[in-house]
Amino acid sequence: MRILFSFTFVCLMTSQSLADWRQFRGNDTTSIASSPVENWSGQQSVAWKSSLPGRGLGSPVIIGDKVFLTASSGPRQERLHVLCLSNTDGKLLWERTTWATGRTGCHQKTCVAAPSPASDGKYIVGFYSSNDVVCYDLEGQLIWFRGLTYDFPNASNSLGMASSPVIVGETAIIMVECDDQSFSCGLDMQTGETRWQIERPRKANWTSPSISADGKSVLLQSTAGVSAIDPATGQELWTYSEGASSTPTLVVSGDVAYVPSNGITALRPSDSSSKQPEILWKEGSLSPSTASPVVANNQLFVVNRGGVLTCASLKDGHREWQARLEGGASASPVIAGGKLVYVNEEGLLQIVDLQNEGAVVSTQELSETILSTPSVDGKAIYVRSDGHLWKLSMD
């Protein structure tokens, strides 16, 4: 049985602003602001703070003058929210709710609204641990809804699902990877229909898809390794089968993927017809914890379980310097204006100068548990807890 609602709609024409932050780890999943503020000192101040109606670990999505995010509420987190706030003052512009059709049980640290939403600039797609997917236009009109549990009743993870969708062209790529009915699929952005569906390793997985620099492939990471697929068809292009982490997600820079595998393994697709990528190097001492690695200034940055930030060479993974940050993090760091933005689980935001061997140039005490990866546009940092969303202006 399939639940699928489709509505006739008129596509909204929106500006393709480089300052947008459209999905988990940014427009291109690299964690780097596309249009950062120039000469940012690293100082920031609270522009506004807005209350939220329920729990959520997903990053905010920024489209022009609007901010979108998801939440879950109710005794069993069965009520699923998509929220749209004004980027100017944080006021609620619209809120839409649906009911979960799949399982809502998860570990107490996480929640049903753990995945980040995603947007193509015309629509906003919310995905939840209950395996429900909902699509609205930017004004809040429902476009379609999918309860994937009706098609895949055994696709669940007792600790909760957390993979965030990505959108490439007309396809939303959804990872539903678990110990039983494990799969990934591509959903048509206009109708919600399944364009393709592939079986995946039967193992709990909390990583998210990554987009290649040319946009021609999406990299799916699991405990088995990495598979590069065509986002339009789901066809497998190449496979790395030496295993990888199920928590921090790989990052792509240029034609190289830096994968949390045996520490960090640098992969480059072969120029030949080989289905195996070239392994450039492996460095076992680079051990990301929950936070995903990030690349900037021709350097790789990894945060370990103890909150130690390591800067490594992209050439061979050799360590260049280390700096101890305060507190461990579930949130991944992001880059804005040449600075690394790091928020620990206790809610302490730290701005790190990458040109000065990891010196912390400013902090912001938000005083709430924060597990969500920040989002950034050209002028501000957005951070959310279960209870609030902050906009921090870059001073």
Short mmCIF file of C-alpha atoms in Angstrom, two decimals:
data_model
loop_
_atom_site.label_atom_id
_atom_site.label_comp_id
_atom_site.label_asym_id
_atom_site.label_seq_id
_atom_site.Cartn_x
_atom_site.Cartn_y
_atom_site.Cartn_z
CA MET A 1 0.00 0.00 0.00
CA ARG A 2 1.28 3.51 -0.79
CA ILE A 3 0.22 6.87 0.58
CA LEU A 4 0.86 9.53 -2.04
CA PHE A 5 -0.89 12.84 -2.28
CA SER A 6 -0.22 15.00 -5.34
CA PHE A 7 -1.55 18.46 -6.00
CA THR A 8 -1.60 20.66 -9.09
CA PHE A 9 0.67 23.61 -8.45
CA VAL A 10 2.37 26.55 -10.07
CA CYS A 11 6.15 26.59 -9.74
CA LEU A 12 7.42 29.57 -7.80
CA MET A 13 10.22 31.57 -9.36
CA THR A 14 12.77 32.43 -6.70
CA SER A 15 16.16 34.05 -6.84
CA GLN A 16 19.10 31.66 -6.91
CA SER A 17 21.02 33.56 -4.24
CA LEU A 18 24.53 32.41 -3.51
CA ALA A 19 23.87 33.28 0.13
CA ASP A 20 21.26 30.51 0.42
CA TRP A 21 21.94 27.46 2.58
CA ARG A 22 19.65 24.85 1.07
CA GLN A 23 20.45 21.56 2.79
CA PHE A 24 22.61 19.83 5.39
CA ARG A 25 26.17 21.22 5.15
CA GLY A 26 25.14 23.84 2.57
CA ASN A 27 24.18 24.01 -1.09
CA ASP A 28 26.96 21.65 -2.21
CA THR A 29 27.32 19.64 1.05
CA THR A 30 30.82 21.04 1.71
CA SER A 31 29.95 22.98 4.92
CA ILE A 32 31.30 26.21 3.40
CA ALA A 33 29.26 29.38 2.99
CA SER A 34 28.86 30.12 -0.73
CA SER A 35 28.91 33.88 -0.21
CA PRO A 36 30.69 34.63 3.08
CA VAL A 37 31.03 38.03 4.65
CA GLU A 38 34.38 39.57 3.73
CA ASN A 39 36.98 40.39 6.37
CA TRP A 40 34.89 38.91 9.17
CA SER A 41 36.64 39.44 12.51
CA GLY A 42 34.99 36.41 14.05
CA GLN A 43 32.72 38.44 16.33
CA GLN A 44 28.97 37.86 16.33
CA SER A 45 25.86 39.11 18.14
CA VAL A 46 22.29 37.86 18.57
CA ALA A 47 20.03 39.40 15.91
CA TRP A 48 16.97 37.47 17.11
CA LYS A 49 15.91 34.36 18.99
CA SER A 50 12.68 32.49 18.20
CA SER A 51 10.85 29.77 20.13
CA LEU A 52 10.22 26.40 18.46
CA PRO A 53 7.25 24.04 19.02
CA GLY A 54 9.10 20.76 19.40
CA ARG A 55 12.33 18.82 19.21
CA GLY A 56 14.66 18.90 16.24
CA LEU A 57 18.27 18.21 15.28
CA GLY A 58 18.05 19.30 11.64
CA SER A 59 19.93 22.35 10.39
CA PRO A 60 17.95 25.42 9.27
CA VAL A 61 17.54 26.04 5.54
CA ILE A 62 17.90 29.64 4.33
CA ILE A 63 16.21 30.76 1.10
CA GLY A 64 16.39 34.51 0.54
CA ASP A 65 14.39 36.24 3.28
CA LYS A 66 13.01 33.00 4.76
CA VAL A 67 14.32 30.36 7.16
CA PHE A 68 12.88 26.82 7.17
CA LEU A 69 13.28 24.04 9.69
CA THR A 70 11.53 20.93 10.98
CA ALA A 71 10.46 19.75 14.43
CA SER A 72 8.55 16.90 16.07
CA SER A 73 6.18 17.11 19.02
CA GLY A 74 3.57 15.12 20.94
CA PRO A 75 3.83 12.31 23.52
CA ARG A 76 5.45 10.00 20.96
CA GLN A 77 6.81 12.73 18.67
CA GLU A 78 4.14 11.75 16.20
CA ARG A 79 3.35 15.32 15.12
CA LEU A 80 5.68 16.48 12.34
CA HIS A 81 6.27 20.20 11.77
CA VAL A 82 7.69 22.30 8.95
CA LEU A 83 8.24 25.93 9.97
CA CYS A 84 8.91 29.05 7.94
CA LEU A 85 10.31 32.10 9.73
CA SER A 86 11.20 35.59 8.61
CA ASN A 87 14.92 36.02 8.14
CA THR A 88 14.54 39.66 9.19
CA ASP A 89 13.05 39.30 12.66
CA GLY A 90 12.47 35.57 13.30
CA LYS A 91 8.68 35.83 13.31
CA LEU A 92 6.72 32.77 12.25
CA LEU A 93 5.38 33.18 8.69
CA TRP A 94 3.70 29.79 8.44
CA GLU A 95 3.66 26.37 10.07
CA ARG A 96 2.39 23.10 8.63
CA THR A 97 1.92 19.82 10.49
CA THR A 98 1.38 16.22 9.45
CA TRP A 99 1.13 12.99 11.41
CA ALA A 100 3.80 10.30 11.38
CA THR A 101 2.82 7.12 9.58
CA GLY A 102 5.89 5.12 10.61
CA ARG A 103 7.72 4.29 13.83
CA THR A 104 8.61 7.21 16.09
CA GLY A 105 10.67 5.39 18.75
CA CYS A 106 14.28 6.53 19.04
CA HIS A 107 17.09 7.10 21.53
CA GLN A 108 16.34 9.86 24.04
CA LYS A 109 19.26 11.94 22.79
CA THR A 110 17.85 12.20 19.30
CA CYS A 111 14.34 12.76 17.94
CA VAL A 112 12.04 12.12 14.99
CA ALA A 113 13.00 15.44 13.37
CA ALA A 114 16.70 14.58 13.32
CA PRO A 115 17.29 14.92 9.54
CA SER A 116 17.75 18.38 8.05
CA PRO A 117 15.23 19.55 5.46
CA ALA A 118 16.35 20.35 1.91
CA SER A 119 15.31 22.82 -0.78
CA ASP A 120 15.86 23.41 -4.48
CA GLY A 121 14.89 27.08 -4.13
CA LYS A 122 11.26 26.37 -5.12
CA TYR A 123 10.16 23.70 -2.67
CA ILE A 124 11.07 22.57 0.83
CA VAL A 125 11.33 18.82 1.58
CA GLY A 126 11.07 17.59 5.16
CA PHE A 127 12.21 14.07 6.05
CA TYR A 128 11.73 12.39 9.43
CA SER A 129 12.92 9.35 11.35
CA SER A 130 9.43 7.90 10.89
CA ASN A 131 10.32 7.62 7.17
CA ASP A 132 7.75 10.23 6.22
CA VAL A 133 8.62 12.73 3.48
CA VAL A 134 6.64 15.91 2.86
CA CYS A 135 7.07 18.61 0.24
CA TYR A 136 5.70 22.18 0.37
CA ASP A 137 6.22 25.20 -1.81
CA LEU A 138 7.86 28.19 -0.14
CA GLU A 139 4.44 29.66 0.73
CA GLY A 140 3.38 26.52 2.61
CA GLN A 141 1.16 24.85 -0.01
CA LEU A 142 1.33 21.06 0.24
CA ILE A 143 2.75 19.54 -2.95
CA TRP A 144 3.01 15.88 -1.95
CA PHE A 145 3.45 13.49 0.98
CA ARG A 146 5.00 10.02 1.15
CA GLY A 147 4.75 7.55 4.01
CA LEU A 148 7.64 5.28 3.02
CA THR A 149 6.84 2.79 5.79
CA TYR A 150 3.79 1.70 3.78
CA ASP A 151 6.12 0.53 1.00
CA PHE A 152 8.94 -0.62 3.30
CA PRO A 153 7.37 -1.71 6.62
CA ASN A 154 10.59 -3.13 8.08
CA ALA A 155 12.77 -0.09 7.37
CA SER A 156 13.50 1.24 10.85
CA ASN A 157 16.26 1.74 13.37
CA SER A 158 15.53 1.37 17.09
CA LEU A 159 17.88 4.27 17.87
CA GLY A 160 16.26 6.55 15.30
CA MET A 161 17.12 7.56 11.73
CA ALA A 162 19.09 10.73 11.01
CA SER A 163 20.24 10.82 7.36
CA SER A 164 19.39 14.14 5.71
CA PRO A 165 18.10 14.29 2.11
CA VAL A 166 19.88 16.14 -0.68
CA ILE A 167 18.35 17.51 -3.86
CA VAL A 168 20.09 17.27 -7.22
CA GLY A 169 18.18 18.53 -10.24
CA GLU A 170 14.65 17.13 -10.13
CA THR A 171 15.47 14.36 -7.64
CA ALA A 172 15.45 14.23 -3.83
CA ILE A 173 17.84 11.51 -2.65
CA ILE A 174 16.70 9.80 0.56
CA MET A 175 18.80 7.32 2.56
CA VAL A 176 16.74 4.87 4.66
CA GLU A 177 19.49 2.54 5.79
CA CYS A 178 19.06 0.18 8.72
CA ASP A 179 19.53 -3.38 9.98
CA ASP A 180 16.56 -4.81 8.07
CA GLN A 181 14.85 -3.37 4.96
CA SER A 182 17.69 -1.03 4.01
CA PHE A 183 17.47 1.10 0.89
CA SER A 184 18.08 4.49 -0.70
CA CYS A 185 15.81 6.10 -3.24
CA GLY A 186 15.33 9.07 -5.53
CA LEU A 187 11.96 10.84 -5.38
CA ASP A 188 10.63 13.09 -8.11
CA MET A 189 10.56 16.65 -6.77
CA GLN A 190 7.29 17.52 -8.47
CA THR A 191 5.22 14.44 -7.67
CA GLY A 192 6.97 12.46 -4.91
CA GLU A 193 6.94 9.35 -7.10
CA THR A 194 9.90 6.99 -6.82
CA ARG A 195 12.29 7.53 -9.73
CA TRP A 196 14.65 4.82 -8.51
CA GLN A 197 15.27 2.63 -5.48
CA ILE A 198 18.35 0.55 -4.63
CA GLU A 199 19.10 -1.96 -1.88
CA ARG A 200 21.77 -0.89 0.60
CA PRO A 201 23.88 -2.69 3.25
CA ARG A 202 21.77 -3.95 6.14
CA LYS A 203 23.40 -1.97 8.91
CA ALA A 204 22.32 1.05 10.94
CA ASN A 205 23.60 4.20 9.23
CA TRP A 206 23.33 7.88 10.14
CA THR A 207 25.44 9.42 7.38
CA SER A 208 23.96 11.66 4.68
CA PRO A 209 24.47 11.79 0.91
CA SER A 210 27.26 14.00 -0.47
CA ILE A 211 27.28 15.68 -3.87
CA SER A 212 30.29 15.50 -6.21
CA ALA A 213 31.84 18.81 -7.25
CA ASP A 214 30.48 18.48 -10.81
CA GLY A 215 27.02 17.49 -9.57
CA LYS A 216 27.04 14.35 -11.70
CA SER A 217 27.12 11.87 -8.83
CA VAL A 218 25.93 11.47 -5.27
CA LEU A 219 28.13 9.57 -2.81
CA LEU A 220 26.40 7.21 -0.39
CA GLN A 221 28.50 6.21 2.61
CA SER A 222 27.89 3.19 4.84
CA THR A 223 29.78 0.67 6.95
CA ALA A 224 30.47 -1.20 3.69
CA GLY A 225 32.22 1.79 2.11
CA VAL A 226 31.15 4.38 -0.47
CA SER A 227 29.01 4.06 -3.59
CA ALA A 228 28.81 6.80 -6.22
CA ILE A 229 25.45 6.85 -8.00
CA ASP A 230 23.82 8.81 -10.79
CA PRO A 231 21.31 11.06 -8.96
CA ALA A 232 18.76 10.86 -11.80
CA THR A 233 18.76 7.07 -12.26
CA GLY A 234 20.38 5.46 -9.21
CA GLN A 235 22.92 3.69 -11.45
CA GLU A 236 26.10 2.84 -9.59
CA LEU A 237 29.15 4.57 -11.08
CA TRP A 238 31.90 3.32 -8.78
CA THR A 239 32.35 1.64 -5.40
CA TYR A 240 34.88 1.79 -2.57
CA SER A 241 34.46 -1.35 -0.46
CA GLU A 242 36.96 -1.05 2.40
CA GLY A 243 34.41 0.12 4.95
CA ALA A 244 33.56 3.54 6.38
CA SER A 245 31.99 5.15 9.42
CA SER A 246 28.23 5.17 9.93
CA THR A 247 28.19 8.56 11.70
CA PRO A 248 30.44 11.35 10.34
CA THR A 249 29.89 11.94 6.62
CA LEU A 250 32.59 12.27 3.95
CA VAL A 251 33.37 15.65 2.39
CA VAL A 252 34.18 16.35 -1.26
CA SER A 253 36.71 18.94 -2.43
CA GLY A 254 37.46 19.18 -6.13
CA ASP A 255 37.61 15.66 -7.51
CA VAL A 256 38.61 14.04 -4.21
CA ALA A 257 36.38 12.57 -1.48
CA TYR A 258 37.78 12.54 2.07
CA VAL A 259 36.10 9.57 3.70
CA PRO A 260 35.95 8.62 7.42
CA SER A 261 37.44 5.20 6.69
CA ASN A 262 40.48 3.76 8.49
CA GLY A 263 40.92 7.24 9.92
CA ILE A 264 40.56 9.33 6.77
CA THR A 265 40.96 7.88 3.27
CA ALA A 266 41.28 10.18 0.25
CA LEU A 267 39.58 8.79 -2.87
CA ARG A 268 39.53 9.99 -6.46
CA PRO A 269 37.41 8.41 -9.20
CA SER A 270 39.53 6.66 -11.80
CA ASP A 271 39.86 8.26 -15.24
CA SER A 272 39.45 4.82 -16.79
CA SER A 273 36.35 2.66 -16.99
CA SER A 274 37.28 1.08 -13.65
CA LYS A 275 34.54 0.82 -11.07
CA GLN A 276 37.14 1.28 -8.33
CA PRO A 277 38.34 4.75 -7.28
CA GLU A 278 42.01 5.57 -6.81
CA ILE A 279 43.13 5.61 -3.18
CA LEU A 280 45.41 8.64 -2.83
CA TRP A 281 46.29 8.15 0.83
CA LYS A 282 45.11 6.82 4.19
CA GLU A 283 45.83 8.40 7.57
CA GLY A 284 44.76 6.40 10.62
CA SER A 285 45.55 9.16 13.12
CA LEU A 286 42.73 11.32 11.74
CA SER A 287 39.69 10.06 13.64
CA PRO A 288 36.52 12.13 13.33
CA SER A 289 33.90 11.43 15.97
CA THR A 290 30.28 12.44 15.31
CA ALA A 291 31.22 15.69 13.55
CA SER A 292 31.92 15.41 9.82
CA PRO A 293 35.24 16.62 8.38
CA VAL A 294 35.51 19.84 6.36
CA VAL A 295 38.00 21.16 3.78
CA ALA A 296 39.08 24.80 3.47
CA ASN A 297 42.19 26.67 2.35
CA ASN A 298 43.61 23.43 0.86
CA GLN A 299 43.54 21.83 4.30
CA LEU A 300 41.44 19.12 5.94
CA PHE A 301 39.90 19.74 9.38
CA VAL A 302 38.77 16.93 11.67
CA VAL A 303 37.35 17.10 15.21
CA ASN A 304 37.80 14.00 17.39
CA ARG A 305 35.80 12.72 20.35
CA GLY A 306 37.74 14.88 22.81
CA GLY A 307 37.09 18.11 20.94
CA VAL A 308 40.59 18.28 19.45
CA LEU A 309 40.66 20.01 16.06
CA THR A 310 43.32 18.63 13.70
CA CYS A 311 44.48 20.42 10.57
CA ALA A 312 45.95 18.06 7.97
CA SER A 313 47.50 18.42 4.54
CA LEU A 314 45.30 17.49 1.58
CA LYS A 315 48.37 16.12 -0.15
CA ASP A 316 49.05 13.22 2.20
CA GLY A 317 46.99 13.62 5.39
CA HIS A 318 50.04 14.74 7.37
CA ARG A 319 49.12 16.63 10.54
CA GLU A 320 50.02 20.33 10.39
CA TRP A 321 48.66 21.51 13.73
CA GLN A 322 46.15 20.74 16.48
CA ALA A 323 44.01 22.87 18.78
CA ARG A 324 41.80 21.85 21.68
CA LEU A 325 38.28 23.24 21.54
CA GLU A 326 35.97 23.32 24.53
CA GLY A 327 33.54 20.42 24.81
CA GLY A 328 32.55 17.58 22.53
CA ALA A 329 30.13 18.13 19.66
CA SER A 330 27.46 16.24 17.77
CA ALA A 331 27.15 19.18 15.36
CA SER A 332 29.55 19.32 12.43
CA PRO A 333 31.70 22.45 12.01
CA VAL A 334 31.03 24.84 9.14
CA ILE A 335 33.20 27.51 7.50
CA ALA A 336 32.31 31.18 7.04
CA GLY A 337 34.57 34.10 6.21
CA GLY A 338 37.69 31.98 6.64
CA LYS A 339 36.66 31.02 10.19
CA LEU A 340 35.50 27.66 11.54
CA VAL A 341 32.18 27.72 13.41
CA TYR A 342 32.02 25.06 16.14
CA VAL A 343 29.20 24.57 18.67
CA ASN A 344 29.50 21.99 21.43
CA GLU A 345 26.68 19.98 23.00
CA GLU A 346 26.46 22.36 25.97
CA GLY A 347 25.60 25.23 23.63
CA LEU A 348 28.92 27.07 23.54
CA LEU A 349 29.57 28.52 20.08
CA GLN A 350 33.25 28.96 19.27
CA ILE A 351 34.69 30.85 16.30
CA VAL A 352 38.09 29.47 15.31
CA ASP A 353 40.75 31.30 13.29
CA LEU A 354 42.16 28.76 10.84
CA GLN A 355 44.97 31.11 9.85
CA ASN A 356 46.23 31.21 13.44
CA GLU A 357 46.48 27.47 14.19
CA GLY A 358 43.02 27.15 15.67
CA ALA A 359 42.95 30.13 18.01
CA VAL A 360 39.43 30.80 19.33
CA VAL A 361 38.68 34.45 18.52
CA SER A 362 35.19 34.65 20.07
CA THR A 363 32.56 32.62 21.89
CA GLN A 364 28.79 32.83 22.36
CA GLU A 365 27.09 31.06 25.28
CA LEU A 366 23.65 29.88 24.12
CA SER A 367 23.00 27.91 27.34
CA GLU A 368 20.95 25.10 25.79
CA THR A 369 21.81 21.61 24.54
CA ILE A 370 22.67 21.90 20.85
CA LEU A 371 23.17 18.87 18.61
CA SER A 372 22.32 20.55 15.30
CA THR A 373 24.90 21.63 12.71
CA PRO A 374 24.85 25.43 12.20
CA SER A 375 23.85 27.01 8.90
CA VAL A 376 25.38 30.18 7.46
CA ASP A 377 24.48 32.71 4.81
CA GLY A 378 26.41 35.77 3.69
CA LYS A 379 25.76 37.73 6.86
CA ALA A 380 24.76 35.44 9.72
CA ILE A 381 25.04 32.11 11.54
CA TYR A 382 21.87 30.14 12.38
CA VAL A 383 21.88 27.70 15.31
CA ARG A 384 18.98 25.69 16.71
CA SER A 385 18.26 23.71 19.86
CA ASP A 386 15.08 21.80 20.64
CA GLY A 387 13.54 24.99 21.99
CA HIS A 388 14.97 27.90 20.01
CA LEU A 389 16.48 29.15 16.78
CA TRP A 390 19.12 31.90 16.95
CA LYS A 391 20.28 34.21 14.21
CA LEU A 392 23.77 35.53 15.00
CA SER A 393 24.87 38.47 12.91
CA MET A 394 28.51 38.49 11.82
CA ASP A 395 29.96 41.74 13.19
#
